[in-house]
Short mmCIF file of C-alpha atoms in Angstrom, two decimals:
data_model
loop_
_atom_site.label_atom_id
_atom_site.label_comp_id
_atom_site.label_asym_id
_atom_site.label_seq_id
_atom_site.Cartn_x
_atom_site.Cartn_y
_atom_site.Cartn_z
CA MET A 279 91.78 80.16 110.47
CA PRO A 280 95.41 80.32 109.40
CA LEU A 281 96.64 81.07 105.93
CA ILE A 282 99.80 79.15 104.85
CA ILE A 283 101.55 80.83 101.93
CA LEU A 284 104.04 78.66 99.97
CA SER A 285 106.71 80.33 97.90
CA GLY A 286 109.60 79.10 95.79
CA TYR A 287 111.03 78.65 92.30
CA PRO A 288 108.77 76.98 89.75
CA SER A 289 109.17 73.11 89.96
CA SER A 290 110.88 73.47 93.34
CA GLY A 291 108.57 70.96 94.99
CA LYS A 292 105.99 73.33 96.52
CA THR A 293 103.03 71.00 95.80
CA THR A 294 104.79 68.05 97.39
CA ARG A 295 105.31 70.11 100.54
CA ALA A 296 101.82 71.50 100.40
CA LYS A 297 100.37 67.96 100.28
CA GLN A 298 102.59 66.90 103.17
CA LEU A 299 101.30 69.78 105.21
CA GLN A 300 97.70 69.06 104.24
CA LYS A 301 97.99 65.46 105.25
CA ALA A 302 99.68 66.20 108.61
CA LEU A 303 97.16 68.95 109.47
CA GLU A 304 94.20 66.82 108.50
CA GLU A 305 95.48 64.02 110.74
CA ARG A 306 95.67 66.39 113.68
CA ILE A 307 92.17 67.62 112.99
CA GLU A 308 90.80 64.12 112.72
CA ASN A 309 92.41 63.40 116.11
CA ASN A 310 90.90 66.62 117.51
CA VAL A 311 94.31 68.00 118.58
CA ASP A 312 93.73 71.27 120.43
CA GLY A 313 89.96 71.03 119.88
CA THR A 314 90.15 71.29 116.09
CA LYS A 315 87.68 68.56 115.15
CA ASP A 316 85.41 71.02 113.35
CA TYR A 317 88.21 72.56 111.24
CA ARG A 318 89.10 71.65 107.68
CA VAL A 319 92.06 72.14 105.34
CA VAL A 320 91.73 73.57 101.89
CA LEU A 321 94.60 73.34 99.32
CA ILE A 322 94.51 76.04 96.58
CA ASN A 323 96.89 75.94 93.68
CA ASP A 324 97.16 76.40 89.95
CA GLU A 325 95.93 72.86 89.37
CA SER A 326 92.73 73.25 91.39
CA LEU A 327 91.99 76.48 89.51
CA ASP A 328 92.86 75.06 86.11
CA ILE A 329 95.58 77.62 85.57
CA GLU A 330 98.01 76.63 82.82
CA LYS A 331 101.70 77.27 83.15
CA GLU A 332 101.73 79.24 79.91
CA VAL A 333 99.80 82.10 81.48
CA TYR A 334 103.08 83.22 83.12
CA ARG A 335 104.53 84.08 79.75
CA GLU A 336 102.47 87.31 79.46
CA SER A 337 101.99 89.85 82.19
CA LYS A 338 98.30 90.32 81.38
CA THR A 339 97.45 86.69 81.70
CA GLU A 340 99.66 86.24 84.78
CA LYS A 341 97.87 89.12 86.55
CA ALA A 342 94.53 87.53 85.81
CA ALA A 343 95.79 84.21 87.19
CA ARG A 344 96.91 85.95 90.40
CA GLY A 345 93.48 87.55 90.67
CA LEU A 346 91.84 84.15 90.35
CA LEU A 347 94.18 82.73 93.08
CA TYR A 348 93.51 85.68 95.42
CA SER A 349 89.80 85.47 95.03
CA ALA A 350 89.94 81.71 95.87
CA VAL A 351 91.89 82.44 98.96
CA GLN A 352 89.41 85.15 99.98
CA ARG A 353 86.47 82.87 99.56
CA GLU A 354 87.94 80.07 101.69
CA LEU A 355 89.36 81.98 104.63
CA SER A 356 87.18 81.56 107.64
CA LYS A 357 87.32 80.78 111.34
CA SER A 358 87.24 77.04 110.79
CA THR A 359 89.32 76.69 107.62
CA ILE A 360 93.16 76.37 107.23
CA VAL A 361 94.01 77.59 103.72
CA ILE A 362 97.21 76.35 102.07
CA CYS A 363 98.01 78.67 99.21
CA ASP A 364 100.32 76.51 97.05
CA ALA A 365 101.46 78.78 94.26
CA LEU A 366 104.62 80.56 93.05
CA ASN A 367 103.85 83.57 95.23
CA TYR A 368 107.16 84.96 93.98
CA ILE A 369 106.16 88.64 93.99
CA LYS A 370 106.50 90.27 97.51
CA GLY A 371 103.72 92.71 96.72
CA PHE A 372 101.31 89.77 96.17
CA ARG A 373 102.44 88.09 99.41
CA TYR A 374 101.75 91.43 101.07
CA GLN A 375 98.18 91.39 99.67
CA LEU A 376 97.65 87.88 101.06
CA PHE A 377 99.06 89.01 104.36
CA CYS A 378 96.61 91.86 104.51
CA GLU A 379 93.72 89.57 103.72
CA SER A 380 94.62 87.28 106.65
CA LYS A 381 94.94 90.32 108.93
CA SER A 382 91.55 91.58 107.91
CA MET A 383 90.09 88.20 108.98
CA TYR A 384 91.86 88.44 112.32
CA THR A 385 93.65 85.23 111.56
CA PRO A 386 97.41 84.30 111.63
CA HIS A 387 99.47 83.48 108.61
CA CYS A 388 102.99 82.12 107.78
CA VAL A 389 105.12 81.70 104.79
CA VAL A 390 106.80 78.43 103.85
CA HIS A 391 109.77 78.95 101.55
CA VAL A 392 110.56 75.82 99.48
CA ALA A 393 114.23 76.57 98.86
CA VAL A 394 116.14 74.66 96.14
CA PRO A 395 119.05 75.78 93.92
CA LYS A 396 118.06 77.05 90.50
CA GLN A 397 119.66 74.13 88.68
CA MET A 398 117.78 71.65 90.82
CA ALA A 399 114.44 73.39 90.04
CA LYS A 400 115.33 73.18 86.30
CA LYS A 401 116.13 69.52 86.66
CA PHE A 402 112.84 68.82 88.49
CA ASN A 403 111.02 70.74 85.74
CA SER A 404 112.62 68.63 83.00
CA THR A 405 111.28 65.44 84.49
CA SER A 406 107.88 66.84 85.38
CA GLU A 407 104.78 65.44 83.70
CA HIS A 408 103.63 69.04 83.02
CA PRO A 409 106.74 71.13 82.79
CA TYR A 410 107.02 74.87 82.51
CA PRO A 411 108.17 76.01 79.08
CA GLU A 412 111.87 76.83 79.25
CA ASP A 413 111.43 80.52 78.52
CA VAL A 414 108.68 80.81 81.16
CA LEU A 415 110.80 78.93 83.71
CA ASP A 416 113.83 81.22 83.14
CA GLY A 417 111.69 84.34 83.43
CA LEU A 418 110.02 83.39 86.61
CA ILE A 419 113.31 82.34 88.24
CA PHE A 420 114.79 85.69 87.23
CA ARG A 421 111.93 87.65 88.68
CA TYR A 422 111.65 85.61 91.91
CA GLU A 423 111.64 87.81 95.04
CA GLU A 424 112.78 85.54 97.93
CA PRO A 425 110.83 85.81 101.24
CA ASN A 426 112.46 87.83 103.91
CA GLY A 427 111.64 86.94 107.49
CA MET A 428 112.40 90.50 108.64
CA THR A 429 109.31 91.86 106.88
CA ARG A 430 105.98 91.37 108.61
CA TRP A 431 104.27 89.92 105.59
CA ASP A 432 106.89 87.16 105.25
CA SER A 433 106.94 86.44 108.99
CA PRO A 434 106.88 83.87 110.47
CA LEU A 435 108.99 82.33 107.77
CA PHE A 436 109.82 78.60 107.53
CA THR A 437 112.44 77.55 105.04
CA VAL A 438 112.30 73.94 103.72
CA ILE A 439 115.35 72.75 101.74
CA HIS A 440 115.31 69.96 99.26
CA ASP A 441 116.63 67.18 101.59
CA ASP A 442 114.24 67.96 104.50
CA PRO A 443 111.91 64.97 104.89
CA THR A 444 108.91 67.14 105.71
CA PRO A 445 108.07 70.78 106.51
CA PRO A 446 108.30 71.67 110.31
CA VAL A 447 104.70 70.77 110.99
CA ASP A 448 104.96 70.88 114.78
CA THR A 449 106.34 74.41 114.76
CA ILE A 450 103.87 75.57 112.10
CA TRP A 451 100.96 74.13 114.09
CA SER A 452 102.16 75.75 117.31
CA VAL A 453 102.57 79.19 115.68
CA LEU A 454 99.24 79.22 113.81
CA ILE A 455 96.85 77.26 116.01
CA HIS A 456 98.06 78.55 119.36
CA ASN A 457 98.25 82.09 118.18
CA LYS A 458 94.92 83.31 119.49
CA SER A 459 95.62 87.05 119.23
CA VAL A 460 96.37 88.62 115.89
CA LYS A 461 96.72 92.37 115.70
CA PRO A 462 95.14 93.58 112.45
CA ASN A 463 96.62 96.35 110.30
CA LEU A 464 95.30 99.79 111.10
CA ALA A 465 94.04 99.97 107.54
CA THR A 466 91.98 96.80 107.86
CA MET A 467 90.30 97.42 111.24
CA THR A 468 86.55 97.88 111.34
CA LYS A 469 83.68 98.89 113.63
CA ALA A 470 84.79 102.35 114.82
CA PRO A 471 82.36 105.10 115.78
CA ALA A 472 80.69 106.97 112.83
CA GLU A 473 81.46 110.70 112.24
CA VAL A 474 79.46 113.12 110.11
CA ASN A 475 82.49 114.54 108.38
CA TYR A 476 84.32 111.25 107.96
CA LEU A 477 84.60 111.28 104.11
CA TYR A 478 85.77 114.86 104.04
CA GLU A 479 88.48 114.08 106.68
CA LEU A 480 89.47 110.92 104.83
CA ASP A 481 90.05 112.90 101.67
CA LYS A 482 91.78 115.82 103.42
CA VAL A 483 94.09 113.75 105.58
CA THR A 484 95.31 111.54 102.82
CA GLN A 485 95.94 114.53 100.49
CA ASP A 486 97.79 116.36 103.26
CA VAL A 487 100.10 113.39 103.79
CA ILE A 488 100.77 113.09 100.11
CA MET A 489 101.86 116.74 99.83
CA LEU A 490 104.15 116.28 102.88
CA ILE A 491 105.79 113.35 101.22
CA LEU A 492 106.27 115.24 97.92
CA ASN A 493 107.80 118.22 99.71
CA HIS A 494 110.01 115.95 101.75
CA GLN A 495 111.32 114.04 98.70
CA SER A 496 112.36 117.27 97.02
CA THR A 497 114.49 118.34 100.02
CA GLU A 498 115.35 115.35 102.14
CA GLY A 499 115.17 112.35 99.83
CA SER A 500 114.70 108.93 101.34
CA SER A 501 115.00 109.74 105.02
CA SER A 502 112.15 109.00 107.49
CA LEU A 503 109.38 111.61 107.56
CA PRO A 504 107.58 112.46 110.79
CA ILE A 505 103.90 113.34 110.21
CA PRO A 506 102.36 116.10 112.39
CA GLY A 507 99.48 114.73 114.26
CA SER A 508 100.49 111.08 113.87
CA SER A 509 102.31 108.79 116.22
CA LEU A 510 103.97 107.12 113.22
CA GLN A 511 106.42 108.28 110.60
CA VAL A 512 106.58 107.57 106.90
CA GLU A 513 109.52 105.23 106.15
CA MET A 514 110.52 106.49 102.72
CA PRO A 515 111.87 103.94 100.21
CA SER A 516 115.36 104.34 98.77
CA ILE A 517 113.82 105.30 95.37
CA THR A 518 111.72 108.38 94.62
CA VAL A 519 108.00 107.79 94.68
CA SER A 520 106.25 109.55 91.80
CA LEU A 521 103.09 111.66 92.27
CA PRO A 522 100.91 109.29 90.07
CA LEU A 523 102.01 106.31 92.26
CA LEU A 524 101.37 108.22 95.46
CA GLN A 525 97.96 109.17 94.27
CA ARG A 526 97.25 105.56 93.29
CA PHE A 527 98.12 104.44 96.86
CA ARG A 528 95.90 107.25 98.12
CA ARG A 529 92.94 106.05 95.97
CA GLN A 530 93.45 102.46 97.13
CA PHE A 531 93.38 103.54 100.78
CA VAL A 532 90.28 105.72 100.30
CA HIS A 533 88.53 102.90 98.41
CA ILE A 534 89.28 100.38 101.19
CA ASN A 535 88.08 102.72 103.91
CA ARG A 536 85.33 104.89 102.52
CA GLN A 537 82.67 102.46 103.55
CA GLN A 538 83.93 102.37 107.11
CA SER A 539 83.31 104.80 109.97
CA TYR A 540 86.60 105.26 111.85
CA ASN A 541 87.33 107.84 114.35
CA THR A 542 88.90 110.56 112.27
CA ASN A 543 91.71 111.03 114.75
CA LEU A 544 93.06 107.62 113.62
CA LEU A 545 93.14 108.41 109.90
CA LYS A 546 96.67 109.77 109.82
CA ASP A 547 98.05 106.79 111.60
CA MET A 548 96.12 104.44 109.44
CA PHE A 549 97.28 106.01 106.17
CA VAL A 550 100.90 106.14 107.24
CA ASP A 551 100.79 102.53 108.28
CA PHE A 552 99.28 101.69 104.88
CA LEU A 553 101.89 103.66 102.94
CA ASN A 554 104.73 102.03 104.92
CA GLY A 555 103.42 98.66 103.89
CA GLN A 556 103.31 99.70 100.21
CA PHE A 557 106.78 101.28 100.34
CA GLU A 558 108.28 98.16 101.87
CA THR A 559 107.36 96.18 98.76
CA MET A 560 109.30 98.72 96.62
CA GLU A 561 112.69 98.08 98.32
#
């Protein structure tokens, strides 16, 4: 079932909005609206996972906290569960990861941006029972990457400002519950016919695309790159992508897909689609 990703400054009121959503959705399920009587709503946040606000002071502990949150979302996503991910979700790359997870489950998602001015978030924090330390609050606000409804991982995007009485529950319900067809990313599709030389082709195709990108960057820079044998083209970011980073993306893709059995004719399209998703997070 759907994944609802909340995002916003620390102390912007995300948990209040998440609980409003949870209550409204549970009421609809209780009343069996659209045949949802067997569904349930799960709210996941730092409090439910016992994540302290101080972990966001250090990148190592913050990364561990994100991993804990991601694992909790993975565990709960199912055909009869609506997951509300009430967390900072301030890094667009992490929102992209959550988006891919929902796609792999063939389920829709949306992003709810709880938008308040910085000074209001700081005021809310100062009156909170469990406030963020001031240095942590300032650092998170500085690093915040606002959702962009033009990107597929932040779409559909619903923005809730501080004086809205509730999130747009009717619209969110319509988008998520009535959306019966979700197209998965090429890189997360499964159940394709097996081929004997699959692993060889997986390695070769990905390496060939990496070499094309390196050659292209040295001559053409950030312009789009058509890939021979693919219906897609690589949308290069405005910054140069280093070989170590390209190889890391390649290893991630190979790791995700080495246990699958895709038609090898699809591999180039799949890898290009995967890279475009990674590059979008670099802009």
